[in-house]
Amino acid sequence: MNPMDSAKPSDANIQLMQLTNAFWTSRCLHVVAEIGVADHLNEKSESTDSLARSTGTHPESLYRVLRLLASQGIFAWKDGAWVHTEASRLLRADHPASMRDYIRMIGMPVFWHAWEELEYSVRTGRTAFQKIHPAGVFTYLSEHPEQSRIFNASMTSKAHRDIAAVLPAYDFSQFKTIADIGGGRGHLLRAILKQSPNTNGILFDQPHVIAEVQPEPAEKLSVVGGNFFTDRLPAADTYLLMNIIHDWDDADSIKILSGIRRDMPAHARVLVIETVVPTTHGPHLSKELDIAMMTLPGGKERTQEEYSKLVSHCGLRLNRVVETQSPYSVLEMLAG
Ligand SMILES: C[S@@+](CC[C@H](N)C(=O)[O-])C[C@H]1O[C@@H](n2cnc3c(N)ncnc32)[C@H](O)[C@@H]1O
């Protein structure tokens, strides 16, 4: 039978339509997070007019955007007014596991414009973001404080799930000193220190990022601002690199890891925390993140074999890969 004869669309047609249009919903999510709609909805229900007044938005347009999000369980319409759902509560800035800054960061115009240039990356092998801003993501952020603040907050926001999975997967309490290289605001390291009272932490990141971090008096945390390409790195028993190596191509990754190998004591371990691309087909977060890395910072997600080969150029060897209850793994490397 000619598929055109059937009034019912095929599963393949439905799949393509859904995937093609998926960004319509995610774009609504970005905008609602940016405007802070969830922060203006408390535990009592609010009419569209009242929410529009408090958020400075156009009532009918806000209603239509929230109606689409509510169809996916983000906010709900009850008795003629808006109420929170579990998912919409995570859009609030004051939720302990808030996703707001992560969603804002993904929707930031500077990144959104880079996605418009994905075809350039596919045709040339170059980084889409750098077609517009040749100095690259991290230089751009260092020159744009408000966007940098959202980016740094977004790393904490996205890490809630990953940290919860990484902590029970590896015994961090065995180390006297842990250095988190490119640790952002220190969310991973601080979570480790909280459960390992005998461990000292050193947070290393760019000076403008470190400036956002204020260790509590009770925390055994010191902070160091610097550049992991050019500066000496602090001495530690273990070096954490979460979502660092995937930001960079092989040449830059080798520079970062070789710098650590140069400065680390011989007994130290390097723990790279990343998604590892499985060799099987089928969906995996690593395959999505990989395209984000291709488009934005110019890095990539790697298979276990690719990590093993990469680190062999840095005086390190991949000792083992510890899986977690999330798509993230801990790749343990030793001098070798
Ligand atoms: C993708 S974020 C990851 C942050 C954190 N490790 C996490 O997993 O949430 C990359 C981090 O690398 C830092 N970074 C980028 N270039 C750097 C450099 N040259 N020297 C030191 N840190 C750098 C950024 O400031 C940012 O905090």
Short mmCIF file of C-alpha atoms and ligand atoms in Angstrom, two decimals:
data_model
loop_
_atom_site.label_atom_id
_atom_site.label_comp_id
_atom_site.label_asym_id
_atom_site.label_seq_id
_atom_site.Cartn_x
_atom_site.Cartn_y
_atom_site.Cartn_z
CA MET A 1 0.00 0.00 0.00
CA ASN A 2 1.22 3.49 -0.79
CA PRO A 3 1.80 5.17 2.59
CA MET A 4 0.22 8.32 1.12
CA ASP A 5 -3.07 6.41 0.86
CA SER A 6 -3.37 6.05 4.61
CA ALA A 7 -4.87 8.90 6.63
CA LYS A 8 -2.99 7.72 9.71
CA PRO A 9 0.62 9.01 9.94
CA SER A 10 3.28 6.33 10.33
CA ASP A 11 5.27 6.00 13.55
CA ALA A 12 8.31 7.28 11.63
CA ASN A 13 6.39 10.38 10.55
CA ILE A 14 5.28 11.04 14.13
CA GLN A 15 8.82 10.53 15.41
CA LEU A 16 10.26 13.00 12.90
CA MET A 17 7.58 15.61 13.60
CA GLN A 18 8.16 15.33 17.35
CA LEU A 19 11.94 15.58 17.08
CA THR A 20 11.81 18.43 14.56
CA ASN A 21 9.53 20.54 16.71
CA ALA A 22 10.88 19.60 20.15
CA PHE A 23 12.66 22.93 20.50
CA TRP A 24 9.35 24.82 20.43
CA THR A 25 8.63 23.46 23.89
CA SER A 26 12.19 23.78 25.16
CA ARG A 27 12.33 27.38 23.96
CA CYS A 28 9.19 28.12 26.04
CA LEU A 29 10.97 26.55 29.01
CA HIS A 30 14.02 28.80 28.49
CA VAL A 31 11.85 31.91 28.35
CA VAL A 32 9.77 31.00 31.39
CA ALA A 33 12.96 30.30 33.39
CA GLU A 34 14.50 33.58 32.22
CA ILE A 35 11.41 35.59 33.18
CA GLY A 36 11.24 33.81 36.55
CA VAL A 37 7.57 32.84 36.27
CA ALA A 38 7.94 30.00 38.79
CA ASP A 39 9.29 32.41 41.42
CA HIS A 40 6.11 34.48 41.15
CA LEU A 41 3.86 31.46 41.70
CA ASN A 42 3.74 30.43 45.33
CA GLU A 43 1.83 27.56 46.88
CA LYS A 44 -1.50 29.27 46.25
CA SER A 45 -2.88 29.32 42.71
CA GLU A 46 -2.56 32.44 40.53
CA SER A 47 -4.62 33.65 37.60
CA THR A 48 -2.88 34.34 34.30
CA ASP A 49 -3.54 38.07 34.71
CA SER A 50 -1.98 38.14 38.15
CA LEU A 51 1.10 36.16 36.99
CA ALA A 52 1.42 38.40 33.93
CA ARG A 53 1.28 41.52 36.12
CA SER A 54 3.94 40.27 38.52
CA THR A 55 6.25 39.08 35.71
CA GLY A 56 5.68 42.06 33.39
CA THR A 57 4.41 39.86 30.55
CA HIS A 58 1.53 39.85 28.05
CA PRO A 59 -1.28 37.80 29.63
CA GLU A 60 -2.49 35.92 26.55
CA SER A 61 1.04 35.09 25.36
CA LEU A 62 2.04 33.93 28.83
CA TYR A 63 -1.09 31.76 29.01
CA ARG A 64 -0.28 30.10 25.67
CA VAL A 65 3.31 29.38 26.65
CA LEU A 66 2.28 27.96 30.04
CA ARG A 67 -0.47 25.89 28.36
CA LEU A 68 2.16 24.16 26.21
CA LEU A 69 4.48 23.57 29.18
CA ALA A 70 1.54 22.29 31.27
CA SER A 71 0.86 19.72 28.54
CA GLN A 72 4.28 18.29 29.53
CA GLY A 73 3.60 18.45 33.27
CA ILE A 74 5.45 21.73 33.86
CA PHE A 75 2.89 23.87 35.76
CA ALA A 76 -0.79 22.81 35.85
CA TRP A 77 -4.07 24.58 35.19
CA LYS A 78 -6.56 23.94 37.97
CA ASP A 79 -9.96 25.60 38.46
CA GLY A 80 -9.08 28.50 36.20
CA ALA A 81 -5.66 29.28 37.67
CA TRP A 82 -2.02 28.14 37.59
CA VAL A 83 -0.49 25.86 40.22
CA HIS A 84 2.92 24.29 40.59
CA THR A 85 3.87 20.72 39.69
CA GLU A 86 7.00 18.92 40.88
CA ALA A 87 8.78 19.96 37.66
CA SER A 88 7.74 23.63 37.78
CA ARG A 89 8.92 23.90 41.41
CA LEU A 90 12.43 23.05 40.13
CA LEU A 91 12.25 26.26 38.06
CA ARG A 92 12.17 28.35 41.25
CA ALA A 93 15.47 30.06 42.10
CA ASP A 94 15.04 29.19 45.80
CA HIS A 95 14.52 25.42 45.33
CA PRO A 96 17.50 23.52 46.81
CA ALA A 97 17.76 21.49 43.57
CA SER A 98 16.85 24.43 41.32
CA MET A 99 17.31 23.89 37.56
CA ARG A 100 16.55 27.52 36.74
CA ASP A 101 20.09 28.69 36.03
CA TYR A 102 20.87 25.64 33.90
CA ILE A 103 17.79 26.24 31.74
CA ARG A 104 18.61 29.98 31.48
CA MET A 105 22.17 29.16 30.41
CA ILE A 106 21.05 26.74 27.69
CA GLY A 107 18.67 29.42 26.41
CA MET A 108 21.16 32.34 26.59
CA PRO A 109 21.09 34.18 23.23
CA VAL A 110 24.87 33.82 22.78
CA PHE A 111 24.58 30.02 22.90
CA TRP A 112 21.29 29.94 20.97
CA HIS A 113 22.96 31.85 18.11
CA ALA A 114 25.80 29.31 18.07
CA TRP A 115 23.24 26.52 17.57
CA GLU A 116 22.08 28.36 14.44
CA GLU A 117 25.59 27.68 13.08
CA LEU A 118 25.65 23.92 13.66
CA GLU A 119 25.68 23.35 9.91
CA TYR A 120 28.98 25.30 9.77
CA SER A 121 30.48 22.82 12.27
CA VAL A 122 29.22 19.85 10.30
CA ARG A 123 30.57 21.22 7.02
CA THR A 124 33.95 22.42 8.29
CA GLY A 125 34.76 20.54 11.51
CA ARG A 126 35.18 23.91 13.23
CA THR A 127 33.36 25.18 16.31
CA ALA A 128 30.05 26.95 15.58
CA PHE A 129 30.43 29.32 18.56
CA GLN A 130 33.81 30.49 17.27
CA LYS A 131 32.34 31.45 13.90
CA ILE A 132 30.61 34.26 15.81
CA HIS A 133 33.06 34.77 18.72
CA PRO A 134 36.48 33.54 17.56
CA ALA A 135 38.07 33.67 21.04
CA GLY A 136 35.79 30.87 22.22
CA VAL A 137 33.31 30.26 25.02
CA PHE A 138 35.53 30.70 28.06
CA THR A 139 37.16 33.93 26.87
CA TYR A 140 33.72 35.25 25.91
CA LEU A 141 32.38 34.46 29.39
CA SER A 142 35.39 36.06 31.09
CA GLU A 143 34.52 39.30 29.23
CA HIS A 144 30.75 39.18 29.97
CA PRO A 145 30.24 39.08 33.76
CA GLU A 146 26.45 38.66 33.83
CA GLN A 147 26.52 35.74 31.37
CA SER A 148 29.50 34.27 33.22
CA ARG A 149 27.55 34.44 36.48
CA ILE A 150 24.62 32.57 34.87
CA PHE A 151 27.04 30.01 33.38
CA ASN A 152 28.77 29.38 36.72
CA ALA A 153 25.44 29.11 38.53
CA SER A 154 24.19 26.77 35.79
CA MET A 155 27.07 24.37 36.46
CA THR A 156 25.96 24.12 40.10
CA SER A 157 22.35 23.77 38.95
CA LYS A 158 23.03 20.94 36.50
CA ALA A 159 25.33 19.14 38.92
CA HIS A 160 22.66 18.24 41.51
CA ARG A 161 21.86 14.94 39.81
CA ASP A 162 25.46 14.13 38.84
CA ILE A 163 26.89 14.79 42.31
CA ALA A 164 24.22 12.61 43.94
CA ALA A 165 25.34 9.76 41.65
CA VAL A 166 29.11 10.33 41.89
CA LEU A 167 29.40 10.56 45.70
CA PRO A 168 28.36 6.98 46.54
CA ALA A 169 30.27 5.51 43.57
CA TYR A 170 33.80 6.32 44.74
CA ASP A 171 35.54 6.48 48.14
CA PHE A 172 36.81 10.06 48.21
CA SER A 173 37.36 10.01 52.00
CA GLN A 174 40.61 8.02 51.53
CA PHE A 175 42.41 11.19 50.28
CA LYS A 176 44.06 13.83 52.47
CA THR A 177 43.92 16.55 49.81
CA ILE A 178 41.71 16.77 46.74
CA ALA A 179 42.14 19.47 44.10
CA ASP A 180 39.16 20.19 41.87
CA ILE A 181 40.60 21.58 38.63
CA GLY A 182 38.10 23.80 36.80
CA GLY A 183 35.73 23.12 39.68
CA GLY A 184 33.53 26.16 39.04
CA ARG A 185 31.92 27.31 42.27
CA GLY A 186 33.08 24.11 43.94
CA HIS A 187 29.77 22.23 44.12
CA LEU A 188 31.34 18.77 43.66
CA LEU A 189 34.32 19.40 45.92
CA ARG A 190 32.20 20.93 48.68
CA ALA A 191 29.80 17.97 48.58
CA ILE A 192 32.80 15.61 48.91
CA LEU A 193 34.29 17.59 51.81
CA LYS A 194 30.96 17.53 53.63
CA GLN A 195 31.01 13.73 53.72
CA SER A 196 34.81 13.39 54.21
CA PRO A 197 35.69 15.45 57.32
CA ASN A 198 39.40 14.49 57.18
CA THR A 199 39.89 15.67 53.60
CA ASN A 200 41.16 19.12 52.57
CA GLY A 201 39.97 20.67 49.34
CA ILE A 202 41.64 23.01 46.86
CA LEU A 203 39.36 24.61 44.32
CA PHE A 204 41.17 25.77 41.17
CA ASP A 205 39.45 27.78 38.45
CA GLN A 206 39.81 31.03 36.55
CA PRO A 207 40.18 34.07 38.85
CA HIS A 208 36.80 35.61 37.88
CA VAL A 209 35.05 32.33 38.72
CA ILE A 210 36.94 31.85 41.99
CA ALA A 211 35.93 35.41 42.96
CA GLU A 212 32.33 34.12 43.25
CA VAL A 213 33.31 31.53 45.91
CA GLN A 214 33.36 32.29 49.63
CA PRO A 215 34.43 29.25 51.68
CA GLU A 216 32.55 28.89 55.00
CA PRO A 217 34.81 29.16 58.09
CA ALA A 218 34.13 25.49 58.90
CA GLU A 219 35.02 24.27 55.40
CA LYS A 220 38.52 22.82 54.83
CA LEU A 221 38.55 24.51 51.46
CA SER A 222 41.13 26.80 49.90
CA VAL A 223 40.63 28.52 46.58
CA VAL A 224 43.20 29.21 43.85
CA GLY A 225 42.62 31.35 40.77
CA GLY A 226 44.64 30.47 37.69
CA ASN A 227 44.82 29.12 34.18
CA PHE A 228 45.19 25.35 33.80
CA PHE A 229 47.02 25.81 30.50
CA THR A 230 49.76 28.05 31.80
CA ASP A 231 49.94 28.01 35.61
CA ARG A 232 51.43 25.54 38.06
CA LEU A 233 48.78 23.41 39.69
CA PRO A 234 48.56 22.83 43.45
CA ALA A 235 49.94 19.64 45.00
CA ALA A 236 47.23 17.13 45.98
CA ASP A 237 46.62 13.38 46.39
CA THR A 238 43.83 13.46 43.87
CA TYR A 239 42.80 15.75 41.03
CA LEU A 240 39.15 15.95 40.01
CA LEU A 241 38.20 17.12 36.54
CA MET A 242 34.44 17.04 36.07
CA ASN A 243 33.15 18.18 32.69
CA ILE A 244 36.53 19.69 31.84
CA ILE A 245 38.16 17.39 29.31
CA HIS A 246 34.96 17.19 27.23
CA ASP A 247 35.19 20.99 26.67
CA TRP A 248 38.42 20.66 24.69
CA ASP A 249 39.79 19.00 21.57
CA ASP A 250 42.52 16.38 21.91
CA ALA A 251 45.45 18.83 21.64
CA ASP A 252 44.14 21.09 24.44
CA SER A 253 43.06 18.12 26.58
CA ILE A 254 46.59 16.74 26.34
CA LYS A 255 47.98 20.11 27.49
CA ILE A 256 45.65 20.18 30.54
CA LEU A 257 46.33 16.58 31.59
CA SER A 258 50.08 16.88 30.93
CA GLY A 259 50.15 19.97 33.19
CA ILE A 260 48.55 17.97 35.97
CA ARG A 261 50.96 15.07 35.43
CA ARG A 262 53.90 17.53 35.57
CA ASP A 263 52.82 19.04 38.90
CA MET A 264 51.22 16.09 40.69
CA PRO A 265 53.05 13.93 43.27
CA ALA A 266 53.93 10.51 41.81
CA HIS A 267 51.34 8.70 43.99
CA ALA A 268 48.44 10.98 43.02
CA ARG A 269 45.35 9.96 41.09
CA VAL A 270 43.52 11.89 38.41
CA LEU A 271 39.74 11.38 38.38
CA VAL A 272 38.09 12.50 35.17
CA ILE A 273 34.31 12.60 35.60
CA GLU A 274 32.53 12.56 32.27
CA THR A 275 29.93 10.67 30.30
CA VAL A 276 31.67 7.89 28.37
CA VAL A 277 30.22 7.26 24.91
CA PRO A 278 29.07 3.62 24.79
CA THR A 279 30.11 1.56 21.77
CA THR A 280 26.51 0.34 21.46
CA HIS A 281 23.85 2.23 19.53
CA GLY A 282 20.79 3.63 21.27
CA PRO A 283 20.20 6.80 23.26
CA HIS A 284 22.80 7.98 25.78
CA LEU A 285 23.32 11.45 27.29
CA SER A 286 26.93 11.39 26.02
CA LYS A 287 25.71 11.49 22.41
CA GLU A 288 23.66 14.63 23.08
CA LEU A 289 26.38 16.35 25.13
CA ASP A 290 28.83 15.52 22.34
CA ILE A 291 26.95 17.74 19.90
CA ALA A 292 26.73 20.52 22.49
CA MET A 293 30.53 20.27 22.87
CA MET A 294 30.98 20.34 19.08
CA THR A 295 28.81 23.47 18.82
CA LEU A 296 29.84 25.50 21.87
CA PRO A 297 33.33 25.03 23.39
CA GLY A 298 34.70 22.85 20.56
CA GLY A 299 35.28 19.71 22.60
CA LYS A 300 33.83 16.19 22.42
CA GLU A 301 32.59 13.26 24.45
CA ARG A 302 34.83 10.21 24.13
CA THR A 303 34.66 6.42 24.29
CA GLN A 304 36.66 4.56 26.93
CA GLU A 305 39.18 3.61 24.25
CA GLU A 306 39.56 7.26 23.22
CA TYR A 307 40.20 8.29 26.85
CA SER A 308 42.73 5.52 27.26
CA LYS A 309 44.62 6.66 24.15
CA LEU A 310 44.34 10.36 25.05
CA VAL A 311 45.84 10.00 28.51
CA SER A 312 48.65 7.76 27.27
CA HIS A 313 50.04 10.94 25.61
CA CYS A 314 50.15 12.69 29.02
CA GLY A 315 52.24 10.28 31.10
CA LEU A 316 49.07 8.77 32.59
CA ARG A 317 47.27 5.46 32.24
CA LEU A 318 43.59 4.71 32.57
CA ASN A 319 43.43 2.35 35.56
CA ARG A 320 39.67 1.74 35.74
CA VAL A 321 36.29 3.19 34.89
CA VAL A 322 33.80 3.36 37.76
CA GLU A 323 30.22 3.65 36.61
CA THR A 324 27.65 5.60 38.61
CA GLN A 325 23.88 5.53 38.85
CA SER A 326 23.83 8.31 36.22
CA PRO A 327 25.25 8.57 32.70
CA TYR A 328 28.50 9.85 34.33
CA SER A 329 31.52 7.66 35.04
CA VAL A 330 34.65 8.23 37.12
CA LEU A 331 37.73 7.50 35.00
CA GLU A 332 40.58 6.80 37.40
CA MET A 333 44.06 7.55 36.05
CA LEU A 334 47.46 6.90 37.56
CA ALA A 335 50.95 7.95 36.62
CA GLY A 336 52.23 5.47 34.13
C1 LIG B 1 31.94 23.04 31.99
S1 LIG B 1 32.55 23.92 33.38
C2 LIG B 1 32.67 22.62 34.56
C3 LIG B 1 32.62 23.11 35.98
C4 LIG B 1 32.59 22.00 37.04
N1 LIG B 1 33.81 21.18 36.99
C5 LIG B 1 31.36 21.15 36.86
O1 LIG B 1 31.49 20.00 36.45
O2 LIG B 1 30.27 21.62 37.12
C6 LIG B 1 34.23 24.21 32.91
C7 LIG B 1 35.03 24.97 33.94
O3 LIG B 1 36.37 25.11 33.46
C8 LIG B 1 36.83 26.38 33.82
N2 LIG B 1 37.92 26.78 32.93
C9 LIG B 1 37.85 27.02 31.61
N3 LIG B 1 39.05 27.38 31.13
C10 LIG B 1 39.91 27.38 32.18
C11 LIG B 1 41.29 27.66 32.33
N4 LIG B 1 42.05 28.00 31.27
N5 LIG B 1 41.86 27.54 33.56
C12 LIG B 1 41.10 27.18 34.64
N6 LIG B 1 39.78 26.88 34.55
C13 LIG B 1 39.18 26.98 33.34
C14 LIG B 1 35.61 27.26 33.67
O4 LIG B 1 35.74 28.49 34.36
C15 LIG B 1 34.51 26.36 34.23
O5 LIG B 1 34.33 26.54 35.60
#
